[in-house]
Amino acid sequence: MTCLLEPPFRCLPPFQPFSPPRFRCYAAPGAQPLPSDPDTETLVLPLDGPKERREIVRLAWEKLVRWSRSLQSRAKTDVLERTNKIVVLGGGSFGTAIAAHVATRKSPLEVNMLVRDPQVCRSINEEHHNCKYFPQHELPKNVIATTDAKAALLGADFCFHAVPVQFSSSFLEEIANYVDPGLPFISLSKGLELNTLRTMSQIIPKALKNPRQPYVVLSGPSFALELMNKLPTALVVASKDQKIANSVQQLMASKNLRINTSRG
């Protein structure tokens, strides 16, 4: 008996279904394996006894593990590779820390910070420092500040919302016309709106007039200073949409920042 192992090692586009490794056995005397596909790897071994059977199972398992690890590794980098621009709304301490962290993940990545203060805008663009928050920390060169909401949001792949909760509703209403309906919003703002007791999950879709706006929450335990100093820390991404939560995890996770996901 001869056994043919054909793991499909094709490089598939992300999020497309794929087939697991296939095993085909031929019992006919002198049976020949099928012609080799240039995109697959073929292994032909004799099965003459228990020892040989154990050997082919071991080799098959090793190939399956390598194939699985390769697929997982590719999936983890796909989001970062496809992302060309992110926007951070707000120029406070945590918004600045998030902008600096994501900018270090990929140097060609364009990181826009939408700020209100022209002085902060100039200090980020000309001196690569936020003069109000972390003035001693140099920001990556690919962090760009602007006071123009339309320019900041144009072509963005992800949006980090770092405006305080109490001002979020009016702020978002002002920029709603420039927000793409499919742009994922990642809320860094914590707490409740005082007058209404609304959470950010209620404020964002209403202010943007889009109940289907993709939305996730990014929360501690962490401090902005830990991110700026590249200390080991962790954050949690929570969303009802697990696919978006996983995307944010892949975008942000690094050797010093652990990102856990939660179904919120």
PDB file of C-alpha atoms in Angstrom:
ATOM      1  CA  MET A   1       0.000   0.000   0.000  1.00  0.00           C
ATOM      2  CA  THR A   2       1.247   3.474  -0.797  1.00  0.00           C
ATOM      3  CA  CYS A   3       0.118   6.693   0.880  1.00  0.00           C
ATOM      4  CA  LEU A   4       0.217  10.123  -0.738  1.00  0.00           C
ATOM      5  CA  LEU A   5       0.208  13.280   1.401  1.00  0.00           C
ATOM      6  CA  GLU A   6      -0.759  16.520  -0.327  1.00  0.00           C
ATOM      7  CA  PRO A   7      -0.845  19.514   2.024  1.00  0.00           C
ATOM      8  CA  PRO A   8      -2.016  22.593   0.072  1.00  0.00           C
ATOM      9  CA  PHE A   9       0.756  25.064   0.656  1.00  0.00           C
ATOM     10  CA  ARG A  10      -0.767  27.727  -1.625  1.00  0.00           C
ATOM     11  CA  CYS A  11      -0.629  31.325  -0.427  1.00  0.00           C
ATOM     12  CA  LEU A  12      -4.308  32.152  -0.156  1.00  0.00           C
ATOM     13  CA  PRO A  13      -5.808  35.655   0.082  1.00  0.00           C
ATOM     14  CA  PRO A  14      -6.788  36.553   3.665  1.00  0.00           C
ATOM     15  CA  PHE A  15     -10.142  35.449   5.053  1.00  0.00           C
ATOM     16  CA  GLN A  16     -10.824  33.021   2.194  1.00  0.00           C
ATOM     17  CA  PRO A  17     -11.738  29.428   3.044  1.00  0.00           C
ATOM     18  CA  PHE A  18      -8.993  26.877   2.679  1.00  0.00           C
ATOM     19  CA  SER A  19      -8.767  23.083   2.697  1.00  0.00           C
ATOM     20  CA  PRO A  20      -6.791  21.154   5.329  1.00  0.00           C
ATOM     21  CA  PRO A  21      -4.050  18.695   4.291  1.00  0.00           C
ATOM     22  CA  ARG A  22      -5.481  15.700   2.434  1.00  0.00           C
ATOM     23  CA  PHE A  23      -4.476  12.031   2.660  1.00  0.00           C
ATOM     24  CA  ARG A  24      -5.058   9.646  -0.249  1.00  0.00           C
ATOM     25  CA  CYS A  25      -4.272   5.933  -0.089  1.00  0.00           C
ATOM     26  CA  TYR A  26      -3.836   3.590  -3.068  1.00  0.00           C
ATOM     27  CA  ALA A  27      -4.141  -0.149  -2.450  1.00  0.00           C
ATOM     28  CA  ALA A  28      -3.646  -1.355  -6.042  1.00  0.00           C
ATOM     29  CA  PRO A  29      -0.297  -3.134  -6.599  1.00  0.00           C
ATOM     30  CA  GLY A  30       2.218  -0.833  -8.195  1.00  0.00           C
ATOM     31  CA  ALA A  31      -0.085   2.198  -7.987  1.00  0.00           C
ATOM     32  CA  GLN A  32       1.627   5.447  -8.914  1.00  0.00           C
ATOM     33  CA  PRO A  33       0.990   8.771  -7.122  1.00  0.00           C
ATOM     34  CA  LEU A  34      -0.943  11.445  -8.944  1.00  0.00           C
ATOM     35  CA  PRO A  35       1.100  14.012 -10.921  1.00  0.00           C
ATOM     36  CA  SER A  36       2.585  16.614  -8.598  1.00  0.00           C
ATOM     37  CA  ASP A  37       0.979  20.041  -8.504  1.00  0.00           C
ATOM     38  CA  PRO A  38       3.673  22.783  -8.545  1.00  0.00           C
ATOM     39  CA  ASP A  39       1.872  24.521  -5.679  1.00  0.00           C
ATOM     40  CA  THR A  40       1.696  21.465  -3.428  1.00  0.00           C
ATOM     41  CA  GLU A  41       4.204  19.276  -1.672  1.00  0.00           C
ATOM     42  CA  THR A  42       3.968  15.511  -2.194  1.00  0.00           C
ATOM     43  CA  LEU A  43       5.246  12.800   0.141  1.00  0.00           C
ATOM     44  CA  VAL A  44       5.206   9.104  -0.839  1.00  0.00           C
ATOM     45  CA  LEU A  45       6.165   6.505   1.794  1.00  0.00           C
ATOM     46  CA  PRO A  46       5.693   2.717   1.966  1.00  0.00           C
ATOM     47  CA  LEU A  47       3.490   1.340   4.741  1.00  0.00           C
ATOM     48  CA  ASP A  48       5.024  -2.099   5.330  1.00  0.00           C
ATOM     49  CA  GLY A  49       4.377  -2.357   9.085  1.00  0.00           C
ATOM     50  CA  PRO A  50       3.504  -0.573  12.358  1.00  0.00           C
ATOM     51  CA  LYS A  51       6.862   1.231  12.509  1.00  0.00           C
ATOM     52  CA  GLU A  52       6.440   2.655   9.012  1.00  0.00           C
ATOM     53  CA  ARG A  53       2.878   3.699   9.772  1.00  0.00           C
ATOM     54  CA  ARG A  54       4.001   5.563  12.886  1.00  0.00           C
ATOM     55  CA  GLU A  55       6.708   7.290  10.846  1.00  0.00           C
ATOM     56  CA  ILE A  56       4.296   8.574   8.210  1.00  0.00           C
ATOM     57  CA  VAL A  57       1.900   9.782  10.905  1.00  0.00           C
ATOM     58  CA  ARG A  58       4.799  11.650  12.550  1.00  0.00           C
ATOM     59  CA  LEU A  59       5.878  13.265   9.278  1.00  0.00           C
ATOM     60  CA  ALA A  60       2.300  14.147   8.394  1.00  0.00           C
ATOM     61  CA  TRP A  61       1.787  15.770  11.779  1.00  0.00           C
ATOM     62  CA  GLU A  62       4.994  17.815  11.449  1.00  0.00           C
ATOM     63  CA  LYS A  63       3.893  19.065   8.042  1.00  0.00           C
ATOM     64  CA  LEU A  64       0.462  19.940   9.399  1.00  0.00           C
ATOM     65  CA  VAL A  65       1.993  21.924  12.282  1.00  0.00           C
ATOM     66  CA  ARG A  66       4.346  23.823   9.939  1.00  0.00           C
ATOM     67  CA  TRP A  67       1.472  24.588   7.585  1.00  0.00           C
ATOM     68  CA  SER A  68      -0.722  25.821  10.456  1.00  0.00           C
ATOM     69  CA  ARG A  69       2.014  28.025  11.924  1.00  0.00           C
ATOM     70  CA  SER A  70       2.746  29.532   8.532  1.00  0.00           C
ATOM     71  CA  LEU A  71      -0.935  30.347   8.003  1.00  0.00           C
ATOM     72  CA  GLN A  72      -1.285  31.895  11.482  1.00  0.00           C
ATOM     73  CA  SER A  73       1.864  33.974  11.036  1.00  0.00           C
ATOM     74  CA  ARG A  74       0.597  35.314   7.725  1.00  0.00           C
ATOM     75  CA  ALA A  75      -2.793  36.203   9.203  1.00  0.00           C
ATOM     76  CA  LYS A  76      -1.173  38.168  12.035  1.00  0.00           C
ATOM     77  CA  THR A  77       0.676  40.456   9.640  1.00  0.00           C
ATOM     78  CA  ASP A  78      -2.046  40.905   7.025  1.00  0.00           C
ATOM     79  CA  VAL A  79      -3.897  43.707   8.870  1.00  0.00           C
ATOM     80  CA  LEU A  80      -0.758  45.738   9.496  1.00  0.00           C
ATOM     81  CA  GLU A  81       0.435  45.248   5.918  1.00  0.00           C
ATOM     82  CA  ARG A  82      -2.902  46.382   4.471  1.00  0.00           C
ATOM     83  CA  THR A  83      -3.195  49.417   6.735  1.00  0.00           C
ATOM     84  CA  ASN A  84      -1.835  52.620   5.196  1.00  0.00           C
ATOM     85  CA  LYS A  85      -3.327  55.333   7.377  1.00  0.00           C
ATOM     86  CA  ILE A  86      -4.860  55.732  10.820  1.00  0.00           C
ATOM     87  CA  VAL A  87      -6.273  58.818  12.481  1.00  0.00           C
ATOM     88  CA  VAL A  88      -6.247  59.694  16.177  1.00  0.00           C
ATOM     89  CA  LEU A  89      -8.954  62.143  17.259  1.00  0.00           C
ATOM     90  CA  GLY A  90      -7.578  64.244  20.105  1.00  0.00           C
ATOM     91  CA  GLY A  91      -4.123  65.335  21.191  1.00  0.00           C
ATOM     92  CA  GLY A  92      -4.191  64.388  24.875  1.00  0.00           C
ATOM     93  CA  SER A  93      -1.852  62.051  26.729  1.00  0.00           C
ATOM     94  CA  PHE A  94      -3.422  58.718  25.754  1.00  0.00           C
ATOM     95  CA  GLY A  95      -4.123  59.787  22.179  1.00  0.00           C
ATOM     96  CA  THR A  96      -0.491  60.851  21.825  1.00  0.00           C
ATOM     97  CA  ALA A  97       0.746  57.563  23.321  1.00  0.00           C
ATOM     98  CA  ILE A  98      -1.442  55.480  20.992  1.00  0.00           C
ATOM     99  CA  ALA A  99      -0.334  57.498  17.954  1.00  0.00           C
ATOM    100  CA  ALA A 100       3.326  57.019  18.881  1.00  0.00           C
ATOM    101  CA  HIS A 101       2.883  53.295  19.507  1.00  0.00           C
ATOM    102  CA  VAL A 102       1.041  52.511  16.272  1.00  0.00           C
ATOM    103  CA  ALA A 103       3.476  54.658  14.272  1.00  0.00           C
ATOM    104  CA  THR A 104       6.386  52.486  15.430  1.00  0.00           C
ATOM    105  CA  ARG A 105       4.635  49.348  14.168  1.00  0.00           C
ATOM    106  CA  LYS A 106       5.320  50.278  10.505  1.00  0.00           C
ATOM    107  CA  SER A 107       7.425  53.211   9.372  1.00  0.00           C
ATOM    108  CA  PRO A 108       5.514  53.849   6.083  1.00  0.00           C
ATOM    109  CA  LEU A 109       2.238  54.012   8.053  1.00  0.00           C
ATOM    110  CA  GLU A 110       0.709  57.499   8.045  1.00  0.00           C
ATOM    111  CA  VAL A 111      -0.551  58.434  11.515  1.00  0.00           C
ATOM    112  CA  ASN A 112      -2.663  61.600  11.597  1.00  0.00           C
ATOM    113  CA  MET A 113      -3.549  63.345  14.857  1.00  0.00           C
ATOM    114  CA  LEU A 114      -6.542  65.668  14.692  1.00  0.00           C
ATOM    115  CA  VAL A 115      -5.945  68.388  17.295  1.00  0.00           C
ATOM    116  CA  ARG A 116      -7.615  71.703  18.115  1.00  0.00           C
ATOM    117  CA  ASP A 117      -4.622  73.656  19.424  1.00  0.00           C
ATOM    118  CA  PRO A 118      -2.475  75.150  16.610  1.00  0.00           C
ATOM    119  CA  GLN A 119       0.499  75.321  18.998  1.00  0.00           C
ATOM    120  CA  VAL A 120       0.314  71.573  19.664  1.00  0.00           C
ATOM    121  CA  CYS A 121      -0.048  70.990  15.920  1.00  0.00           C
ATOM    122  CA  ARG A 122       3.117  72.968  15.159  1.00  0.00           C
ATOM    123  CA  SER A 123       5.153  71.322  17.912  1.00  0.00           C
ATOM    124  CA  ILE A 124       4.275  67.828  16.633  1.00  0.00           C
ATOM    125  CA  ASN A 125       5.004  68.619  12.987  1.00  0.00           C
ATOM    126  CA  GLU A 126       8.091  70.788  13.438  1.00  0.00           C
ATOM    127  CA  GLU A 127       9.718  69.458  16.610  1.00  0.00           C
ATOM    128  CA  HIS A 128       8.167  65.955  16.838  1.00  0.00           C
ATOM    129  CA  HIS A 129       7.019  66.607  20.398  1.00  0.00           C
ATOM    130  CA  ASN A 130       3.636  67.241  21.936  1.00  0.00           C
ATOM    131  CA  CYS A 131       4.406  70.467  23.817  1.00  0.00           C
ATOM    132  CA  LYS A 132       1.527  69.895  26.296  1.00  0.00           C
ATOM    133  CA  TYR A 133       1.823  66.150  26.871  1.00  0.00           C
ATOM    134  CA  PHE A 134       5.122  64.269  27.033  1.00  0.00           C
ATOM    135  CA  PRO A 135       7.270  67.190  25.858  1.00  0.00           C
ATOM    136  CA  GLN A 136      10.395  65.148  26.663  1.00  0.00           C
ATOM    137  CA  HIS A 137       9.383  62.239  24.432  1.00  0.00           C
ATOM    138  CA  GLU A 138      10.189  62.374  20.734  1.00  0.00           C
ATOM    139  CA  LEU A 139       7.402  61.226  18.441  1.00  0.00           C
ATOM    140  CA  PRO A 140       8.017  59.079  15.333  1.00  0.00           C
ATOM    141  CA  LYS A 141       8.478  61.057  12.132  1.00  0.00           C
ATOM    142  CA  ASN A 142       5.366  59.470  10.584  1.00  0.00           C
ATOM    143  CA  VAL A 143       3.093  61.080  13.205  1.00  0.00           C
ATOM    144  CA  ILE A 144       1.500  64.117  11.545  1.00  0.00           C
ATOM    145  CA  ALA A 145      -0.769  66.603  13.308  1.00  0.00           C
ATOM    146  CA  THR A 146      -3.511  68.631  11.657  1.00  0.00           C
ATOM    147  CA  THR A 147      -6.460  70.832  12.601  1.00  0.00           C
ATOM    148  CA  ASP A 148      -8.303  69.887   9.398  1.00  0.00           C
ATOM    149  CA  ALA A 149     -10.823  67.106  10.090  1.00  0.00           C
ATOM    150  CA  LYS A 150     -11.469  66.371   6.416  1.00  0.00           C
ATOM    151  CA  ALA A 151      -7.777  65.901   5.642  1.00  0.00           C
ATOM    152  CA  ALA A 152      -7.207  63.792   8.756  1.00  0.00           C
ATOM    153  CA  LEU A 153     -10.069  61.374   8.047  1.00  0.00           C
ATOM    154  CA  LEU A 154      -9.626  61.079   4.287  1.00  0.00           C
ATOM    155  CA  GLY A 155      -8.536  57.545   3.398  1.00  0.00           C
ATOM    156  CA  ALA A 156      -8.145  56.393   7.025  1.00  0.00           C
ATOM    157  CA  ASP A 157      -8.293  52.646   7.713  1.00  0.00           C
ATOM    158  CA  PHE A 158      -8.838  52.954  11.482  1.00  0.00           C
ATOM    159  CA  CYS A 159      -9.925  55.808  13.757  1.00  0.00           C
ATOM    160  CA  PHE A 160      -8.844  56.056  17.413  1.00  0.00           C
ATOM    161  CA  HIS A 161     -11.242  58.294  19.354  1.00  0.00           C
ATOM    162  CA  ALA A 162      -9.374  59.950  22.252  1.00  0.00           C
ATOM    163  CA  VAL A 163     -11.638  62.947  22.912  1.00  0.00           C
ATOM    164  CA  PRO A 164     -13.026  63.154  26.505  1.00  0.00           C
ATOM    165  CA  VAL A 165     -16.525  61.727  26.848  1.00  0.00           C
ATOM    166  CA  GLN A 166     -18.082  65.048  27.903  1.00  0.00           C
ATOM    167  CA  PHE A 167     -17.068  66.683  24.603  1.00  0.00           C
ATOM    168  CA  SER A 168     -17.390  63.677  22.312  1.00  0.00           C
ATOM    169  CA  SER A 169     -20.954  64.177  21.136  1.00  0.00           C
ATOM    170  CA  SER A 170     -20.519  67.761  19.912  1.00  0.00           C
ATOM    171  CA  PHE A 171     -17.086  66.983  18.482  1.00  0.00           C
ATOM    172  CA  LEU A 172     -18.318  63.998  16.472  1.00  0.00           C
ATOM    173  CA  GLU A 173     -21.330  65.899  15.168  1.00  0.00           C
ATOM    174  CA  GLU A 174     -18.948  68.521  13.737  1.00  0.00           C
ATOM    175  CA  ILE A 175     -16.892  65.955  11.795  1.00  0.00           C
ATOM    176  CA  ALA A 176     -19.677  63.483  10.911  1.00  0.00           C
ATOM    177  CA  ASN A 177     -19.756  64.523   7.248  1.00  0.00           C
ATOM    178  CA  TYR A 178     -16.118  63.445   6.815  1.00  0.00           C
ATOM    179  CA  VAL A 179     -16.442  60.013   8.463  1.00  0.00           C
ATOM    180  CA  ASP A 180     -16.689  57.011   6.163  1.00  0.00           C
ATOM    181  CA  PRO A 181     -19.661  54.786   7.178  1.00  0.00           C
ATOM    182  CA  GLY A 182     -17.378  51.739   7.263  1.00  0.00           C
ATOM    183  CA  LEU A 183     -14.493  53.325   9.206  1.00  0.00           C
ATOM    184  CA  PRO A 184     -13.830  51.307  12.401  1.00  0.00           C
ATOM    185  CA  PHE A 185     -13.915  53.527  15.498  1.00  0.00           C
ATOM    186  CA  ILE A 186     -11.694  52.505  18.424  1.00  0.00           C
ATOM    187  CA  SER A 187     -12.790  54.348  21.543  1.00  0.00           C
ATOM    188  CA  LEU A 188     -10.141  55.270  24.119  1.00  0.00           C
ATOM    189  CA  SER A 189     -12.554  57.513  26.058  1.00  0.00           C
ATOM    190  CA  LYS A 190     -13.790  56.279  29.430  1.00  0.00           C
ATOM    191  CA  GLY A 191     -16.772  57.142  31.582  1.00  0.00           C
ATOM    192  CA  LEU A 192     -20.327  58.360  31.091  1.00  0.00           C
ATOM    193  CA  GLU A 193     -21.725  61.538  29.633  1.00  0.00           C
ATOM    194  CA  LEU A 194     -22.844  63.501  32.707  1.00  0.00           C
ATOM    195  CA  ASN A 195     -26.212  64.837  31.559  1.00  0.00           C
ATOM    196  CA  THR A 196     -27.418  61.724  29.756  1.00  0.00           C
ATOM    197  CA  LEU A 197     -25.379  58.915  31.367  1.00  0.00           C
ATOM    198  CA  ARG A 198     -24.674  57.605  27.857  1.00  0.00           C
ATOM    199  CA  THR A 199     -21.625  55.485  27.122  1.00  0.00           C
ATOM    200  CA  MET A 200     -19.377  55.938  24.093  1.00  0.00           C
ATOM    201  CA  SER A 201     -21.077  52.959  22.434  1.00  0.00           C
ATOM    202  CA  GLN A 202     -24.275  55.042  22.458  1.00  0.00           C
ATOM    203  CA  ILE A 203     -22.689  58.414  21.702  1.00  0.00           C
ATOM    204  CA  ILE A 204     -20.667  57.443  18.618  1.00  0.00           C
ATOM    205  CA  PRO A 205     -23.429  55.965  16.396  1.00  0.00           C
ATOM    206  CA  LYS A 206     -25.922  58.699  17.330  1.00  0.00           C
ATOM    207  CA  ALA A 207     -23.489  61.591  16.827  1.00  0.00           C
ATOM    208  CA  LEU A 208     -22.362  60.168  13.486  1.00  0.00           C
ATOM    209  CA  LYS A 209     -25.966  59.365  12.504  1.00  0.00           C
ATOM    210  CA  ASN A 210     -24.921  55.843  11.611  1.00  0.00           C
ATOM    211  CA  PRO A 211     -26.191  53.013  13.852  1.00  0.00           C
ATOM    212  CA  ARG A 212     -23.971  50.564  11.945  1.00  0.00           C
ATOM    213  CA  GLN A 213     -20.683  52.414  12.453  1.00  0.00           C
ATOM    214  CA  PRO A 214     -18.041  49.756  13.294  1.00  0.00           C
ATOM    215  CA  TYR A 215     -17.048  50.265  16.908  1.00  0.00           C
ATOM    216  CA  VAL A 216     -14.696  48.739  19.502  1.00  0.00           C
ATOM    217  CA  VAL A 217     -13.594  49.755  22.990  1.00  0.00           C
ATOM    218  CA  LEU A 218      -9.917  49.860  23.952  1.00  0.00           C
ATOM    219  CA  SER A 219      -9.327  49.857  27.688  1.00  0.00           C
ATOM    220  CA  GLY A 220      -6.688  49.212  30.368  1.00  0.00           C
ATOM    221  CA  PRO A 221      -4.979  48.100  32.489  1.00  0.00           C
ATOM    222  CA  SER A 222      -2.311  50.517  31.265  1.00  0.00           C
ATOM    223  CA  PHE A 223      -1.103  54.103  31.447  1.00  0.00           C
ATOM    224  CA  ALA A 224      -0.078  56.422  28.644  1.00  0.00           C
ATOM    225  CA  LEU A 225       3.388  56.853  30.168  1.00  0.00           C
ATOM    226  CA  GLU A 226       3.985  53.092  30.009  1.00  0.00           C
ATOM    227  CA  LEU A 227       3.307  53.114  26.275  1.00  0.00           C
ATOM    228  CA  MET A 228       5.556  56.124  25.704  1.00  0.00           C
ATOM    229  CA  ASN A 229       8.386  54.473  27.658  1.00  0.00           C
ATOM    230  CA  LYS A 230       7.816  51.140  25.862  1.00  0.00           C
ATOM    231  CA  LEU A 231       7.295  49.298  29.129  1.00  0.00           C
ATOM    232  CA  PRO A 232       5.522  45.912  29.156  1.00  0.00           C
ATOM    233  CA  THR A 233       1.797  46.541  29.488  1.00  0.00           C
ATOM    234  CA  ALA A 234      -1.572  45.240  28.316  1.00  0.00           C
ATOM    235  CA  LEU A 235      -4.860  46.470  26.869  1.00  0.00           C
ATOM    236  CA  VAL A 236      -8.218  44.855  26.152  1.00  0.00           C
ATOM    237  CA  VAL A 237     -10.188  45.279  22.917  1.00  0.00           C
ATOM    238  CA  ALA A 238     -13.906  44.601  23.330  1.00  0.00           C
ATOM    239  CA  SER A 239     -16.499  44.430  20.572  1.00  0.00           C
ATOM    240  CA  LYS A 240     -19.588  42.544  19.485  1.00  0.00           C
ATOM    241  CA  ASP A 241     -17.805  42.112  16.149  1.00  0.00           C
ATOM    242  CA  GLN A 242     -14.994  39.660  16.830  1.00  0.00           C
ATOM    243  CA  LYS A 243     -13.499  40.213  13.390  1.00  0.00           C
ATOM    244  CA  ILE A 244     -12.890  43.919  14.067  1.00  0.00           C
ATOM    245  CA  ALA A 245     -11.549  43.161  17.554  1.00  0.00           C
ATOM    246  CA  ASN A 246      -9.069  40.711  16.038  1.00  0.00           C
ATOM    247  CA  SER A 247      -8.033  43.285  13.423  1.00  0.00           C
ATOM    248  CA  VAL A 248      -7.282  45.891  16.103  1.00  0.00           C
ATOM    249  CA  GLN A 249      -5.367  43.265  18.064  1.00  0.00           C
ATOM    250  CA  GLN A 250      -3.187  42.479  15.042  1.00  0.00           C
ATOM    251  CA  LEU A 251      -2.686  46.179  14.325  1.00  0.00           C
ATOM    252  CA  MET A 252      -1.496  47.053  17.824  1.00  0.00           C
ATOM    253  CA  ALA A 253       0.063  44.008  19.485  1.00  0.00           C
ATOM    254  CA  SER A 254       3.844  44.201  19.876  1.00  0.00           C
ATOM    255  CA  LYS A 255       6.633  42.769  21.992  1.00  0.00           C
ATOM    256  CA  ASN A 256       5.899  45.275  24.782  1.00  0.00           C
ATOM    257  CA  LEU A 257       2.110  45.567  24.369  1.00  0.00           C
ATOM    258  CA  ARG A 258      -0.214  42.625  24.842  1.00  0.00           C
ATOM    259  CA  ILE A 259      -3.705  43.008  23.368  1.00  0.00           C
ATOM    260  CA  ASN A 260      -6.473  40.742  24.636  1.00  0.00           C
ATOM    261  CA  THR A 261      -9.889  40.548  22.992  1.00  0.00           C
ATOM    262  CA  SER A 262     -13.293  40.325  24.597  1.00  0.00           C
ATOM    263  CA  ARG A 263     -16.774  39.993  23.162  1.00  0.00           C
ATOM    264  CA  GLY A 264     -18.550  43.105  24.456  1.00  0.00           C
TER     265      GLY A 264
END
